[in-house]
mmCIF file of N, CA and C and ligand atoms in Angstrom:
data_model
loop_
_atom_site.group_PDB
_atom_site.id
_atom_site.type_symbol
_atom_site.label_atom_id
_atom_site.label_comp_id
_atom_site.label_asym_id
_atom_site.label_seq_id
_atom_site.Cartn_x
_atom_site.Cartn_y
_atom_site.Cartn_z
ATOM 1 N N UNK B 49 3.938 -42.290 25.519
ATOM 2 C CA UNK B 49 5.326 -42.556 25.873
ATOM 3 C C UNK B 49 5.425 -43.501 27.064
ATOM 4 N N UNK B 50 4.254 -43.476 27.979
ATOM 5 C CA UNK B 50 4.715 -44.349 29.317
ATOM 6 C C UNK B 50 4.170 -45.780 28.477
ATOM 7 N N UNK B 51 3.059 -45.236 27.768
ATOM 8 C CA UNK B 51 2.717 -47.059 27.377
ATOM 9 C C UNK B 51 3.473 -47.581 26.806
ATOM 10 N N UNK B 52 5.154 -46.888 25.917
ATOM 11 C CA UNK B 52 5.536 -47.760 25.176
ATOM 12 C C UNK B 52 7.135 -48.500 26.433
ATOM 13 N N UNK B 53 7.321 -47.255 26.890
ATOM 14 C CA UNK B 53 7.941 -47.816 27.507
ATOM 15 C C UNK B 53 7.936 -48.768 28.713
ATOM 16 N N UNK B 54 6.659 -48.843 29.320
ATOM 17 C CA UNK B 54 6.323 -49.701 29.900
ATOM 18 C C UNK B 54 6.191 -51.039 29.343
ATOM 19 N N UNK B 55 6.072 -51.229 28.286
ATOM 20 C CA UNK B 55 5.809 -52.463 26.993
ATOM 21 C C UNK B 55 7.258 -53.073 27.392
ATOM 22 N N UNK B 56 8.294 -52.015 27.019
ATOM 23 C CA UNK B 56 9.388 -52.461 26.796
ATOM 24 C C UNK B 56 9.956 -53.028 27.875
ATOM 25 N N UNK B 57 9.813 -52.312 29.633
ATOM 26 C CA UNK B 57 10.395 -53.038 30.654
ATOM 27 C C UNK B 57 9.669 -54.639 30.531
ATOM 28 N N UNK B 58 8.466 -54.730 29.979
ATOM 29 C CA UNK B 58 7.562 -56.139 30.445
ATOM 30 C C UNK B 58 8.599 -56.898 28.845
ATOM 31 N N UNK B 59 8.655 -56.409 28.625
ATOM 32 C CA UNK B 59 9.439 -57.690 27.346
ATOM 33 C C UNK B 59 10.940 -58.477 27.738
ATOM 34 N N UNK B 60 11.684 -57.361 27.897
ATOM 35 C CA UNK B 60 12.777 -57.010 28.893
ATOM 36 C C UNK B 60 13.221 -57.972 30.228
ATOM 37 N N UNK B 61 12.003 -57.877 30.648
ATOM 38 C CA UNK B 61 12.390 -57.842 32.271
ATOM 39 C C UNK B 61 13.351 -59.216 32.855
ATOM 40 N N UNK B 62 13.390 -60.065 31.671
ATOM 41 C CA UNK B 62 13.852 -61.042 32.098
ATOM 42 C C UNK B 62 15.232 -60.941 31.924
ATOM 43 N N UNK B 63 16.019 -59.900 33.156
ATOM 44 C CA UNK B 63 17.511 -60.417 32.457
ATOM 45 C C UNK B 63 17.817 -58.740 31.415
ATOM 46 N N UNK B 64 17.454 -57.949 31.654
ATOM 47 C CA UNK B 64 17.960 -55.890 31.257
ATOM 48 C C UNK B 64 17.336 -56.970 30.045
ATOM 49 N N UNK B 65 18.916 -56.822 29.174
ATOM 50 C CA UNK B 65 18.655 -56.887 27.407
ATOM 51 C C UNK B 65 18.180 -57.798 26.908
ATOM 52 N N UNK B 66 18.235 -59.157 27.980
ATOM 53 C CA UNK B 66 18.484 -60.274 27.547
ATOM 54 C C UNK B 66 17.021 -61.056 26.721
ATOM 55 N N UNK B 67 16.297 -59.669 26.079
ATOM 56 C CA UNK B 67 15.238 -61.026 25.745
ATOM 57 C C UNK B 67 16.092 -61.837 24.254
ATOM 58 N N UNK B 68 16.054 -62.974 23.993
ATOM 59 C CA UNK B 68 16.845 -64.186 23.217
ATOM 60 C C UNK B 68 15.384 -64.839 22.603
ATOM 61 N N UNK B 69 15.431 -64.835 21.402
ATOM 62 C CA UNK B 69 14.164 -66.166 20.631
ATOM 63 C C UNK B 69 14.566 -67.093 20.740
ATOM 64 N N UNK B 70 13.662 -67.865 21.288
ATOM 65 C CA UNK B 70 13.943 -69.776 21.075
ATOM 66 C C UNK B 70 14.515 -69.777 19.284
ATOM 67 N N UNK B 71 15.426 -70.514 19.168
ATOM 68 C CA UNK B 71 15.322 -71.202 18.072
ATOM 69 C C UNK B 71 14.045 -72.005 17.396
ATOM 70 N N UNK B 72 14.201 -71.930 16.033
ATOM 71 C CA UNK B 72 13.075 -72.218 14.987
ATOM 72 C C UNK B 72 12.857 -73.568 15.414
ATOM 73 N N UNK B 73 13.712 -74.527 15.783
ATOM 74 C CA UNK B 73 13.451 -75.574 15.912
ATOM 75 C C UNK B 73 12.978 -75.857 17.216
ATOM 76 N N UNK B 74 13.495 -75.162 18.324
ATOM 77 C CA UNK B 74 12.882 -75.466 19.069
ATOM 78 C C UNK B 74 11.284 -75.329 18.996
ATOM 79 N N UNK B 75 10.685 -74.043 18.622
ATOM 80 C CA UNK B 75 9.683 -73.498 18.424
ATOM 81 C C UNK B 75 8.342 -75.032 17.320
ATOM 82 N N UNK B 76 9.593 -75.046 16.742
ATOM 83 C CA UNK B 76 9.167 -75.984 15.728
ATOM 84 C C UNK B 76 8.360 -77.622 16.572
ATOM 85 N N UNK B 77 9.191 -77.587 17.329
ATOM 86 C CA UNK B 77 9.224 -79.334 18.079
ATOM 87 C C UNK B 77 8.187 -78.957 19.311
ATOM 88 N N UNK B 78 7.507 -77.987 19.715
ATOM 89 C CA UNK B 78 6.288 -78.208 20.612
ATOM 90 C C UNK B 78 5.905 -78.809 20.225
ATOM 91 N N UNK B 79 5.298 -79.720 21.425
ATOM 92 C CA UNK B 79 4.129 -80.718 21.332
ATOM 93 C C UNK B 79 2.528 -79.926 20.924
ATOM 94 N N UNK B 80 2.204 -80.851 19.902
ATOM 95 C CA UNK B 80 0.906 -80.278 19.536
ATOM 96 C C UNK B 80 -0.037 -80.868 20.969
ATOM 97 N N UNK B 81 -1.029 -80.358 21.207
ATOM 98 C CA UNK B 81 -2.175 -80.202 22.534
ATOM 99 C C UNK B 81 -3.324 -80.504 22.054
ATOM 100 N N UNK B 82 -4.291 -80.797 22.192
ATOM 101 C CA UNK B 82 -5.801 -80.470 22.247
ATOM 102 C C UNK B 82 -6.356 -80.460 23.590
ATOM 103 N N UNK B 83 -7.240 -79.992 23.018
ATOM 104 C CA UNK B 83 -8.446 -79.010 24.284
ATOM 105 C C UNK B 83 -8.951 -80.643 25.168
ATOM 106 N N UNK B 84 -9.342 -80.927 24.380
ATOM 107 C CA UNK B 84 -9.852 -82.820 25.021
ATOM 108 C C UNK B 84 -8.816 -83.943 25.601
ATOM 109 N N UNK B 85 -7.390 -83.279 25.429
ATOM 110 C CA UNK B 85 -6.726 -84.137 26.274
ATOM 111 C C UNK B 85 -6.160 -83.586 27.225
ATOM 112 N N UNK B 86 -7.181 -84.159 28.329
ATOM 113 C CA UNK B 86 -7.170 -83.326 30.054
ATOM 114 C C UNK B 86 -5.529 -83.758 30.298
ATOM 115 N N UNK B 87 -5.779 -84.855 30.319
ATOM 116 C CA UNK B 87 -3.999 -84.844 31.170
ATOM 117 C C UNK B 87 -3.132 -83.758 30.597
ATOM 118 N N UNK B 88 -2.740 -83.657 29.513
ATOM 119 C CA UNK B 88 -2.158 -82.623 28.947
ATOM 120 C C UNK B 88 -2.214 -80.853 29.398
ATOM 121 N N UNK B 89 -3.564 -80.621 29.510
ATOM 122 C CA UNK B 89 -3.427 -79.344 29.239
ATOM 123 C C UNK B 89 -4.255 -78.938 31.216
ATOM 124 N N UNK B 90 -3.282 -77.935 31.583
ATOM 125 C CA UNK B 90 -3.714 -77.755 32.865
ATOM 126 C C UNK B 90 -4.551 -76.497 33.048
ATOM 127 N N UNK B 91 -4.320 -75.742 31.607
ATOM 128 C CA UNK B 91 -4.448 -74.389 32.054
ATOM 129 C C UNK B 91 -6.013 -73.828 31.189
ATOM 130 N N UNK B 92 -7.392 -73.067 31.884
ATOM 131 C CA UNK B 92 -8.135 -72.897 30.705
ATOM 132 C C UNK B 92 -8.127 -71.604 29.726
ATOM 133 N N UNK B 93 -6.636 -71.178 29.920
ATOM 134 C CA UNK B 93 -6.879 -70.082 29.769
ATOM 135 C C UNK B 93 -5.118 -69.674 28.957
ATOM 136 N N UNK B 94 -5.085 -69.075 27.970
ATOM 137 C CA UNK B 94 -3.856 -68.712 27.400
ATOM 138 C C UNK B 94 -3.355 -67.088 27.943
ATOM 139 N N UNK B 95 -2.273 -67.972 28.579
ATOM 140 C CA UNK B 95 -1.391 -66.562 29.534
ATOM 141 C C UNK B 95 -1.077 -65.747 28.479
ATOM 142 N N UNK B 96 -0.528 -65.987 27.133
ATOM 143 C CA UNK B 96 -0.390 -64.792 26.455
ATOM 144 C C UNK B 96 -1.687 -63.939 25.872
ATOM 145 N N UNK B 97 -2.486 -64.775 25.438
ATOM 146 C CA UNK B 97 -3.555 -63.401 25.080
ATOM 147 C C UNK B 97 -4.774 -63.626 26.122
ATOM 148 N N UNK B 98 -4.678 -63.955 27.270
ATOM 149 C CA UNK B 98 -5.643 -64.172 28.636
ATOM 150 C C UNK B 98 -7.244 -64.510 28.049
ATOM 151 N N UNK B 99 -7.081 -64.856 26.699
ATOM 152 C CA UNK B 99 -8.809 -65.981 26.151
ATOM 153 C C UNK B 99 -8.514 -67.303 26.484
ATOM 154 N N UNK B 100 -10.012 -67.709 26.937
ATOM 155 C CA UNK B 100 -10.009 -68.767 27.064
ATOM 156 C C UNK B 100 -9.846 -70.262 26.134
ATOM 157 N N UNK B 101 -9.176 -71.395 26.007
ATOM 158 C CA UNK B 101 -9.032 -72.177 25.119
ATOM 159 C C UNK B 101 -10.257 -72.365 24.572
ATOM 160 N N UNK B 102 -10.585 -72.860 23.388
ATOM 161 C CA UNK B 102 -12.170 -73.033 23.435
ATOM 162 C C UNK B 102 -12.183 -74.247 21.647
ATOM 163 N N UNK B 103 -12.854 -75.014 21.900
ATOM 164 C CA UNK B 103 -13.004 -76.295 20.938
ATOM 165 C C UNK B 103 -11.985 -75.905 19.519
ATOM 166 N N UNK B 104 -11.650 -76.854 18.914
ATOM 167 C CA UNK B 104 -10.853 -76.172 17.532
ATOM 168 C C UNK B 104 -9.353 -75.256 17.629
ATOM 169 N N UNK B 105 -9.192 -75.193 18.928
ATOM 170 C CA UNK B 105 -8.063 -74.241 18.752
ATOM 171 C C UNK B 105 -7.502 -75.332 18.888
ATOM 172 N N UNK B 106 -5.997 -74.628 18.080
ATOM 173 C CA UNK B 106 -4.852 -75.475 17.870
ATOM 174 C C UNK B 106 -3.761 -74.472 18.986
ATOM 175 N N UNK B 107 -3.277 -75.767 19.906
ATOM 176 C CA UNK B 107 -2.953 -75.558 20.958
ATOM 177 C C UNK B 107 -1.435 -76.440 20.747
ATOM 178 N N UNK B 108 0.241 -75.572 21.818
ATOM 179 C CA UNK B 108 1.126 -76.116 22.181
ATOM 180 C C UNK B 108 1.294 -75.799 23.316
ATOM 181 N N UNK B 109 2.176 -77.128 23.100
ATOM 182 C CA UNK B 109 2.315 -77.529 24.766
ATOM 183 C C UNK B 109 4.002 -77.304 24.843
ATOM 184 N N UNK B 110 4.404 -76.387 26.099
ATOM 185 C CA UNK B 110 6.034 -76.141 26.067
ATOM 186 C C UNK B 110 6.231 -77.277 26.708
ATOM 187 N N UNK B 111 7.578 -77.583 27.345
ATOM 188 C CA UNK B 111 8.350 -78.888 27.883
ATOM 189 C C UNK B 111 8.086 -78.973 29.348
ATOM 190 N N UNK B 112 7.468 -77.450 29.945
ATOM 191 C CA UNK B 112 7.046 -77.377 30.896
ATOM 192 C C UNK B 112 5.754 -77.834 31.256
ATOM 193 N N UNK B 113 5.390 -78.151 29.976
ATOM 194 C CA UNK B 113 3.702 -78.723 30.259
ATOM 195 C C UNK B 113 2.769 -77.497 30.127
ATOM 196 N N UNK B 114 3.429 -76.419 30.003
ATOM 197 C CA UNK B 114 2.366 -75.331 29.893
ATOM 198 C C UNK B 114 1.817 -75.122 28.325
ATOM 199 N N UNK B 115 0.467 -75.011 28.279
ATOM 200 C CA UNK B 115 -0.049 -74.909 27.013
ATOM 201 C C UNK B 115 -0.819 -73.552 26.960
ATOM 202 N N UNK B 116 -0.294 -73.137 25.184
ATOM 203 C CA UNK B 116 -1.205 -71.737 24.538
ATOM 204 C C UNK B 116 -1.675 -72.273 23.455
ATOM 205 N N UNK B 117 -2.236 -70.672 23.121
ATOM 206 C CA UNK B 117 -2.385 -70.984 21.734
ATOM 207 C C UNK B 117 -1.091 -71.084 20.827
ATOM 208 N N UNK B 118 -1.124 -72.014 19.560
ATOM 209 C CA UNK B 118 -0.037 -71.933 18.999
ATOM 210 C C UNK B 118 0.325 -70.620 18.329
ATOM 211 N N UNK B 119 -0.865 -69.599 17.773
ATOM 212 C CA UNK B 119 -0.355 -68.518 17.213
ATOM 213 C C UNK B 119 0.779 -67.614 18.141
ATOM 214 N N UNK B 120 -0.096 -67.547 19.379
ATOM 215 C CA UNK B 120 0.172 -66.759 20.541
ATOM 216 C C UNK B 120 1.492 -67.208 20.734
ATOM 217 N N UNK B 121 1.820 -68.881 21.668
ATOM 218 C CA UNK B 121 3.422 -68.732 21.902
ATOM 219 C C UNK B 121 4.181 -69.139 20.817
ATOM 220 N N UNK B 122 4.124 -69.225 19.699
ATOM 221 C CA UNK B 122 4.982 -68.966 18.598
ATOM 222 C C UNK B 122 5.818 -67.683 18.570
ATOM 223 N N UNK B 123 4.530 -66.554 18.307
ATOM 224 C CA UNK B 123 4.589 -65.373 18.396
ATOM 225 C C UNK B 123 5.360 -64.871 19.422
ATOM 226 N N UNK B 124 5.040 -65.540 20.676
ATOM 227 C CA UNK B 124 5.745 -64.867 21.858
ATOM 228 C C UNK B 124 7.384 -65.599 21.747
ATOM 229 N N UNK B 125 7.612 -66.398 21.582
ATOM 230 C CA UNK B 125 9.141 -67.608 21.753
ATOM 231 C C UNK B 125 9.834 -66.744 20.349
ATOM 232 N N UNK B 126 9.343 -65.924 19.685
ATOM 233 C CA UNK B 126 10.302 -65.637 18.651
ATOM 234 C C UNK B 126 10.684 -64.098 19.063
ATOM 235 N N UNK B 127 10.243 -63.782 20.156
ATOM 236 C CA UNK B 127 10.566 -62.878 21.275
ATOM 237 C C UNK B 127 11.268 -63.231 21.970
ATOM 238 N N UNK B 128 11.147 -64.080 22.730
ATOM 239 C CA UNK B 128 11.814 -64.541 24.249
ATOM 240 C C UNK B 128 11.397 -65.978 24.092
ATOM 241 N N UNK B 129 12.407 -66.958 24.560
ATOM 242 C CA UNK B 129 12.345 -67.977 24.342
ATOM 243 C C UNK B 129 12.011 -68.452 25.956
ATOM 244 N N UNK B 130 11.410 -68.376 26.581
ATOM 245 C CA UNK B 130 11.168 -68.424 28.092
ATOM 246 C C UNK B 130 9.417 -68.996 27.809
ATOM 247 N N UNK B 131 9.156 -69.640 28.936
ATOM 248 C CA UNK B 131 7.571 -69.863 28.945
ATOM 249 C C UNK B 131 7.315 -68.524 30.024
ATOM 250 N N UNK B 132 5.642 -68.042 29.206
ATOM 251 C CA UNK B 132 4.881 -66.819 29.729
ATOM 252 C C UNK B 132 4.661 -66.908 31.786
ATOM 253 N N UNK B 133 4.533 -68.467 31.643
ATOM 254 C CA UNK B 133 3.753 -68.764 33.084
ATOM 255 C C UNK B 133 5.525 -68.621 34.108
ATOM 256 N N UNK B 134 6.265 -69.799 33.542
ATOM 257 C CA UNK B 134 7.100 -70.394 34.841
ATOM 258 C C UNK B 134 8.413 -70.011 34.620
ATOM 259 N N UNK B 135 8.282 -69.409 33.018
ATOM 260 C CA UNK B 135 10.163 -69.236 32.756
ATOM 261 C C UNK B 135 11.007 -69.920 32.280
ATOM 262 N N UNK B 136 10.421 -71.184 31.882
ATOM 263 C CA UNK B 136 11.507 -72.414 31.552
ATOM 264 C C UNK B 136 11.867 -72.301 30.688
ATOM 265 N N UNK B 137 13.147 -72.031 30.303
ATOM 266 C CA UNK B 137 14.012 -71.767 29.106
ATOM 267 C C UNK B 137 13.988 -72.543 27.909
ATOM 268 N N UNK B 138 13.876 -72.263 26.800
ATOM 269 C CA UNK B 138 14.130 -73.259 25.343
ATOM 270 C C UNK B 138 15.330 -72.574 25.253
ATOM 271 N N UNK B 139 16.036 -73.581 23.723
ATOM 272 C CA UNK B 139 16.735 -73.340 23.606
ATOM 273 C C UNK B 139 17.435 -71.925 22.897
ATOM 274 N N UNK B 140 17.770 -71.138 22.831
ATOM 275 C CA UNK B 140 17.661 -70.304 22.233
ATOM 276 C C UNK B 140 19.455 -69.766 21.187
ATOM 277 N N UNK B 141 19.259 -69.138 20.631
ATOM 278 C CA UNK B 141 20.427 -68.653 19.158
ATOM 279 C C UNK B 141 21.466 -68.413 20.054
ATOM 280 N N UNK B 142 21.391 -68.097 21.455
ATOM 281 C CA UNK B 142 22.960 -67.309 21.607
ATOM 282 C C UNK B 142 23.189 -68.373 23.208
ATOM 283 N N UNK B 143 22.862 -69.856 23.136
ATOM 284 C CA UNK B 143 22.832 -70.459 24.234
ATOM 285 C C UNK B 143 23.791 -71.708 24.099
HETATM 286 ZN ZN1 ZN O 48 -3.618 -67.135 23.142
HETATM 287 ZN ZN1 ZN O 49 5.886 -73.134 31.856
#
């Protein structure tokens, strides 16, 4: 019971009810990333599932410049349309 509800304040927290999914399109229009283009990608490590990037992964990049894996912030933006790291809002269904 504490683990689930603890789940729920961390989903939550942004705002009581307010978690909102990015829209499909937004979700849709990340910039695709790769691992080999340094300027691009700052981070070695994906804030949503905390593995490290590693050759072959298919990687997006939010508007913030922050990059995951694509499974991962897909997955996460159809939750909360916010980036994991800084917060920067997409657009989202009720905005
Ligand atoms: Zn990941
Ligand atoms: Zn960010």
């Amino acid at each position: 019971m504490g683990v689930a509800r603890l789940d729920a304040d961390d989903a939550y927290r942004d705002g009581g009810f307010g978690a909102v999914p990015a829209t499909s399109e937004a979700i849709a229009g990340l910039r695709e990333a790769r691992l080999d283009d340094e300027a691009m990608i700052r981070e070695e490590e994906c804030a949503v599932c905390m593995e490290d990037f590693e050759a072959g992964d298919k990687l997006r990049a939010m508007p913030c410049s922050h990059c995951f894996h694509e499974r991962c912030i897909f997955d996460w933006l159809r939750v909360s349309g916010i980036c994991p790291l800084c917060r920067h809002r997409l657009p989202t269904e009720q905005s």
